[in-house]
Short mmCIF file of C-alpha atoms in Angstrom, two decimals:
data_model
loop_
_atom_site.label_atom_id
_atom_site.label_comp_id
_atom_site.label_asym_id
_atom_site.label_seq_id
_atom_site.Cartn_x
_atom_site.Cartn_y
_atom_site.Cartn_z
CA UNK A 4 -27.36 7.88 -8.92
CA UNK A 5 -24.52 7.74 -5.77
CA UNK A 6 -22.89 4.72 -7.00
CA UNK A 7 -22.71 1.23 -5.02
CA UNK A 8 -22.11 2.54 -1.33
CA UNK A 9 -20.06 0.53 0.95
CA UNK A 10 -19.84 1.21 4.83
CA UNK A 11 -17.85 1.87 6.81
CA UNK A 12 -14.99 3.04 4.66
CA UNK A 13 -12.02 1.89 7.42
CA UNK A 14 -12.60 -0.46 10.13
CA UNK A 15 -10.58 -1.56 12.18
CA UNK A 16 -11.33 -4.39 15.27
CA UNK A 17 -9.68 -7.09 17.43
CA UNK A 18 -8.75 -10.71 16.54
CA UNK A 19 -12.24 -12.41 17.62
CA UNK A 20 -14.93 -9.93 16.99
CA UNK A 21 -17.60 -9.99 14.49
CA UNK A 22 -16.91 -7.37 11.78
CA UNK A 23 -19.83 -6.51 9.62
CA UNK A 24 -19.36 -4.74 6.53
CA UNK A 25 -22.98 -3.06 4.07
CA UNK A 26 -23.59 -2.33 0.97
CA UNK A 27 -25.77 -0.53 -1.48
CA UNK A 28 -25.56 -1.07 -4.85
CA UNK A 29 -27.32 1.04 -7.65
CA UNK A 30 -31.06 0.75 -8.18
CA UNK A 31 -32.18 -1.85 -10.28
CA UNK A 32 -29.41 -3.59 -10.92
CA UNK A 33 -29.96 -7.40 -10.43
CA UNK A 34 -26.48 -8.61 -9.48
CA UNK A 35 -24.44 -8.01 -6.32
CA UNK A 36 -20.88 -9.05 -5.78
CA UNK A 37 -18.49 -8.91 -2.77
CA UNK A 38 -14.40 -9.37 -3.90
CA UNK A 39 -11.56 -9.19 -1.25
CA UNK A 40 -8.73 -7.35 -2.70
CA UNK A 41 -4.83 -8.45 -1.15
CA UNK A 42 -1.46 -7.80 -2.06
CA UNK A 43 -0.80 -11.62 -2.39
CA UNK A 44 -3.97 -12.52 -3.79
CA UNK A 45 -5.16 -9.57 -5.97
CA UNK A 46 -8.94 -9.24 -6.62
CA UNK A 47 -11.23 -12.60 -5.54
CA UNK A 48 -15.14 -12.97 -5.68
CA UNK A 49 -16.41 -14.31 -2.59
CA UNK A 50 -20.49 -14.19 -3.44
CA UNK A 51 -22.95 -12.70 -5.57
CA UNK A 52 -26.52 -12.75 -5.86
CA UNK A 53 -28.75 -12.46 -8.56
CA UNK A 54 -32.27 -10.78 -7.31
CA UNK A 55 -31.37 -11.17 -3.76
CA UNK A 56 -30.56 -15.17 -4.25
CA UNK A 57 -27.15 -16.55 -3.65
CA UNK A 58 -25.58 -17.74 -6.69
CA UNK A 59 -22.51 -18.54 -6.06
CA UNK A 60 -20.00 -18.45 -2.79
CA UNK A 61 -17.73 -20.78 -4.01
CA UNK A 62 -15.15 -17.99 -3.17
CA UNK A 63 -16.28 -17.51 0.65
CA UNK A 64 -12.98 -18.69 2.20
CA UNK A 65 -14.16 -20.27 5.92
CA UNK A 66 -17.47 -20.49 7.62
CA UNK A 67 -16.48 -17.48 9.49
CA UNK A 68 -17.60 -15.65 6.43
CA UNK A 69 -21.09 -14.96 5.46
CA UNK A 70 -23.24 -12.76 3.78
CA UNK A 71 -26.84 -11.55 3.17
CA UNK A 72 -28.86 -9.73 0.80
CA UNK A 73 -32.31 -9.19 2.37
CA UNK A 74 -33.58 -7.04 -0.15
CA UNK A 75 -32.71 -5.50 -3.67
CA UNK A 76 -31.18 -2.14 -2.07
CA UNK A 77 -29.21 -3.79 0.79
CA UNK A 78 -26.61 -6.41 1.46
CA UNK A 79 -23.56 -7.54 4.53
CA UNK A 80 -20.69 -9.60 4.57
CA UNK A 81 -20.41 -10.43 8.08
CA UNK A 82 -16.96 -12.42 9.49
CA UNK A 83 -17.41 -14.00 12.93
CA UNK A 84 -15.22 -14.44 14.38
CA UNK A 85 -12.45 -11.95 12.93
CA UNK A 86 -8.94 -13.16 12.53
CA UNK A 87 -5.71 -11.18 11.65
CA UNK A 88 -5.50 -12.90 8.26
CA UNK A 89 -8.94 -11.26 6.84
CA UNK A 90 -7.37 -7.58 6.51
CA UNK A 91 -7.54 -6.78 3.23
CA UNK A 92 -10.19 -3.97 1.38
CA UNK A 93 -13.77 -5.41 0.64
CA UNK A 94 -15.25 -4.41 -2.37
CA UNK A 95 -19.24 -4.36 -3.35
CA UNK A 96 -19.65 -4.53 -6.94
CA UNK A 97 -23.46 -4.24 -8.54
CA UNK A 98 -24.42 -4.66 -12.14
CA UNK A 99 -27.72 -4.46 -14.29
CA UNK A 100 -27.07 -8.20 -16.01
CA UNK A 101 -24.61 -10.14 -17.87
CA UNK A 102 -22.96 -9.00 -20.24
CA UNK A 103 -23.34 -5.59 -19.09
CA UNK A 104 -20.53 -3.60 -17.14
CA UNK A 105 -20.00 -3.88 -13.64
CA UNK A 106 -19.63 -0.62 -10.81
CA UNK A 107 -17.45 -0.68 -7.67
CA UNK A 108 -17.84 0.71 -4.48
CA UNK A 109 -15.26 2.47 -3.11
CA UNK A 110 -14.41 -0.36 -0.51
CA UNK A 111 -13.64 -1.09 2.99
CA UNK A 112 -10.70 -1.02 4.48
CA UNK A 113 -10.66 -4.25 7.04
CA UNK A 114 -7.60 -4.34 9.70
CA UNK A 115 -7.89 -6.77 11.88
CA UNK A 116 -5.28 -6.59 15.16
CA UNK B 12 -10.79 -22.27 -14.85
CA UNK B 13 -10.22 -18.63 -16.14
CA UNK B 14 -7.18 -17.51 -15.77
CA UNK B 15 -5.91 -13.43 -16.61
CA UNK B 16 -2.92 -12.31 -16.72
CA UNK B 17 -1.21 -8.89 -17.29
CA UNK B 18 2.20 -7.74 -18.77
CA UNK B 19 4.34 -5.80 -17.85
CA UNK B 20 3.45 -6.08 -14.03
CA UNK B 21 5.04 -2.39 -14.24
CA UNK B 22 5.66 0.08 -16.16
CA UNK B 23 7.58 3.53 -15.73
CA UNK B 24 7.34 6.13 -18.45
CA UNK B 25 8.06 9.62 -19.44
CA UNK B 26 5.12 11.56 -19.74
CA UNK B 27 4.35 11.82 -23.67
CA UNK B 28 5.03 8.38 -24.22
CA UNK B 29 2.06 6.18 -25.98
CA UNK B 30 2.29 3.11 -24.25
CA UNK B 31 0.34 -0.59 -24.19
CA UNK B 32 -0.48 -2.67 -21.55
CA UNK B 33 -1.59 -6.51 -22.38
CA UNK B 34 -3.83 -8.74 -20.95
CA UNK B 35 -4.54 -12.45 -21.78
CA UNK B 36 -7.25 -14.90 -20.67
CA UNK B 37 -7.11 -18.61 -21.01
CA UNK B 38 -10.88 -19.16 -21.65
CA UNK B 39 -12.26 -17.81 -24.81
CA UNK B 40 -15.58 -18.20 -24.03
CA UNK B 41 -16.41 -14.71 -22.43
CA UNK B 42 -18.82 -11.94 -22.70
CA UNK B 43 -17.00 -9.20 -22.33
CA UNK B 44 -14.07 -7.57 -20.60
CA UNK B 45 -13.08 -4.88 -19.13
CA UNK B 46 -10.08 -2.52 -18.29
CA UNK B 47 -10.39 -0.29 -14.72
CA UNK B 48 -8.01 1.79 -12.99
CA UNK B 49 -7.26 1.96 -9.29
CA UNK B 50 -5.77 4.94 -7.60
CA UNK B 51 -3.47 3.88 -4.60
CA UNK B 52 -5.80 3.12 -1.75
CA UNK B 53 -8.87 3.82 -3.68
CA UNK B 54 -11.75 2.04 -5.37
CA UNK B 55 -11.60 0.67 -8.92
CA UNK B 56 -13.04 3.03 -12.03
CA UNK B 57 -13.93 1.56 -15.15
CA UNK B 58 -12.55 3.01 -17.89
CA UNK B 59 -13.22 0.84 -21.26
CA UNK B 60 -15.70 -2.13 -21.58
CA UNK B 61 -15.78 -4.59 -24.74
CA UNK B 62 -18.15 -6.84 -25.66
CA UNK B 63 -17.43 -9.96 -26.83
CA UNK B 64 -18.53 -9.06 -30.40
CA UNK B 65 -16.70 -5.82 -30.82
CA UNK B 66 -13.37 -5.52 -31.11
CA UNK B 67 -12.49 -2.42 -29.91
CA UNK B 68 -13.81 0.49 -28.04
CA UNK B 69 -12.54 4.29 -27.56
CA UNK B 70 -12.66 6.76 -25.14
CA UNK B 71 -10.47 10.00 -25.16
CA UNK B 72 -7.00 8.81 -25.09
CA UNK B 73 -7.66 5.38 -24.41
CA UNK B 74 -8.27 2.85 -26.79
CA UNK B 75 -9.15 -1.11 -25.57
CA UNK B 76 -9.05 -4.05 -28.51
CA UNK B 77 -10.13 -7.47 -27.87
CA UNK B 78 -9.07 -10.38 -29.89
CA UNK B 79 -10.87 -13.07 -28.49
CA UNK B 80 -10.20 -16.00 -30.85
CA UNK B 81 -6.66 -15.50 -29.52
CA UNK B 82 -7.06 -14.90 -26.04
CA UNK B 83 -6.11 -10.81 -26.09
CA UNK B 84 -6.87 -7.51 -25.19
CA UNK B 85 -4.28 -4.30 -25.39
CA UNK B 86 -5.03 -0.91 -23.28
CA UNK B 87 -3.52 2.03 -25.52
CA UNK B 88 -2.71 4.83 -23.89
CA UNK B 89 -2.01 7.95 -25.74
CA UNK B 90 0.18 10.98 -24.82
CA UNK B 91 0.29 9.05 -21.18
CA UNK B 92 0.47 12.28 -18.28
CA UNK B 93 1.44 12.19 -14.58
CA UNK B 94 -2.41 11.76 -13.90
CA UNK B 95 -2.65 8.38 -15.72
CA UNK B 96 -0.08 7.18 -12.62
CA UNK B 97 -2.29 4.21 -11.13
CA UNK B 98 -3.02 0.37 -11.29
CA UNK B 99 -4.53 -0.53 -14.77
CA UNK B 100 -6.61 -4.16 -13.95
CA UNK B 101 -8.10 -5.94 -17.04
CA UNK B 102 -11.46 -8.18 -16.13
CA UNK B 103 -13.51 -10.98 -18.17
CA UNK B 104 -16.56 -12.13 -17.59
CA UNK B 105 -17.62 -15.70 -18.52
CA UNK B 106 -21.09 -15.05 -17.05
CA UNK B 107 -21.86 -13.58 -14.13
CA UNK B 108 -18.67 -13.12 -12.47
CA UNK B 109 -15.01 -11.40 -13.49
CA UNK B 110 -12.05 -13.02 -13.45
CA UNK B 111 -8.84 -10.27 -12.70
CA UNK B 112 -5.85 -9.82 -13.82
CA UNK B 113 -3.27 -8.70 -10.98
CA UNK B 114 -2.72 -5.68 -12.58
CA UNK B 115 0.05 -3.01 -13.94
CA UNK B 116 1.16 -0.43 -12.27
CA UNK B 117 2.22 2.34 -14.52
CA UNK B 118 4.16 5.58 -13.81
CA UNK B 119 4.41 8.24 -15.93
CA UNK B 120 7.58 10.56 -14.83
CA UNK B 121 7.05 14.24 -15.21
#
């Protein structure tokens, strides 16, 4: 198996524009995660989904931030519109099920300007 | 609310050195945890995961115990070596979701 696989790997837009950001995380695992990794805030889950479903996106920080899964081999975080303040490295995550370990993509790197 | 936290932040050592790095959760209620590394500007590898009803695991140089009744895990790292250089980030999971620590980042001097 490749792994989860995140696009793009650097991206790097203007204050406004909608910033999209994929994922592909390992076959037939159930559970998806997106974290935002900072200096000042370390690691933090925004959403996962179990089977597609949102479960949780207690961690999604604004409206400006959301994200799909619209089937079991594909997912985006999409942030509309982009603001300086969201540059930071997006991680997808995927595992099989609780209590079982969890794999990370390799991440994207957000910059905002 | 879990909370994880790591000590030392950072640590710098000469290479040959065993060393341990600590992590501590608040909530004892977890099902496992789990230690990763992350190279500078690079994705996060897992290296050790525990399940809540072992209490350790192994892998080449690197040993991982949990004590859960107390809150604790240690990362042992034996005969540490330039290429062990990197952010070590311990992780619980209460369910679905981990919980990080904000890491330590060790050096190992040649």
């Amino acid at each position: 198996d490749a792994g989860v696989i995140q696009s793009p790997r650097h991206e790097v837009t203007e204050m406004g524009q909608e910033v999209t950001l994929r994922c592909k995380p390992i076959s037939g695992h159930d559970y998806l995660f997106w974290y935002r990794q900072t200096m000042m805030r370390g690691l933090e889950l925004l959403i996962y989904f179990n089977n597609n479903v949102p479960i949780d996106d207690s961690g999604m920080p604004e409206d400006r931030f959301s994200a799909k899964m619209p089937n079991a081999s594909f997912s985006t975080l999409k942030i509309q519109p982009s603001e300086p303040r969201d540059s930071a490295v997006y991680f997808c995550a995927s595992s099989p099920d609780s209590p079982y370990g969890y794999t990370f993509g390799s991440g994207t790197r957000l910059t905002v300007v | 609310k879990q909370e994880v936290t790591q000590i030392p932040a950072a640590l710098s050592v000469p290479e040959g050195e065993n060393l341990v790095l600590n992590c501590s959760f608040t909530d004892s209620a977890i099902y496992n945890l789990q230690w990763f590394r992350q190279d500078p500007g690079k994705g996060l590898t897992s290296l050790l995961l525990i399940q809540s009803s072992q209490r350790e695991q192994t892998s080449g140089r690197l040993n991982a115990s949990l004590d859960k009744s107390s809150g604790r895990s240690t990362l042992y790292i034996a005969a540490s070596q330039p290429g062990d250089s990197a952010t070590y980030l311990c992780a619980v999971s209460g369910g679905n979701k981990l919980v990080f620590g904000a890491g330590t980042i060790l050096r190992v001097k040649s």
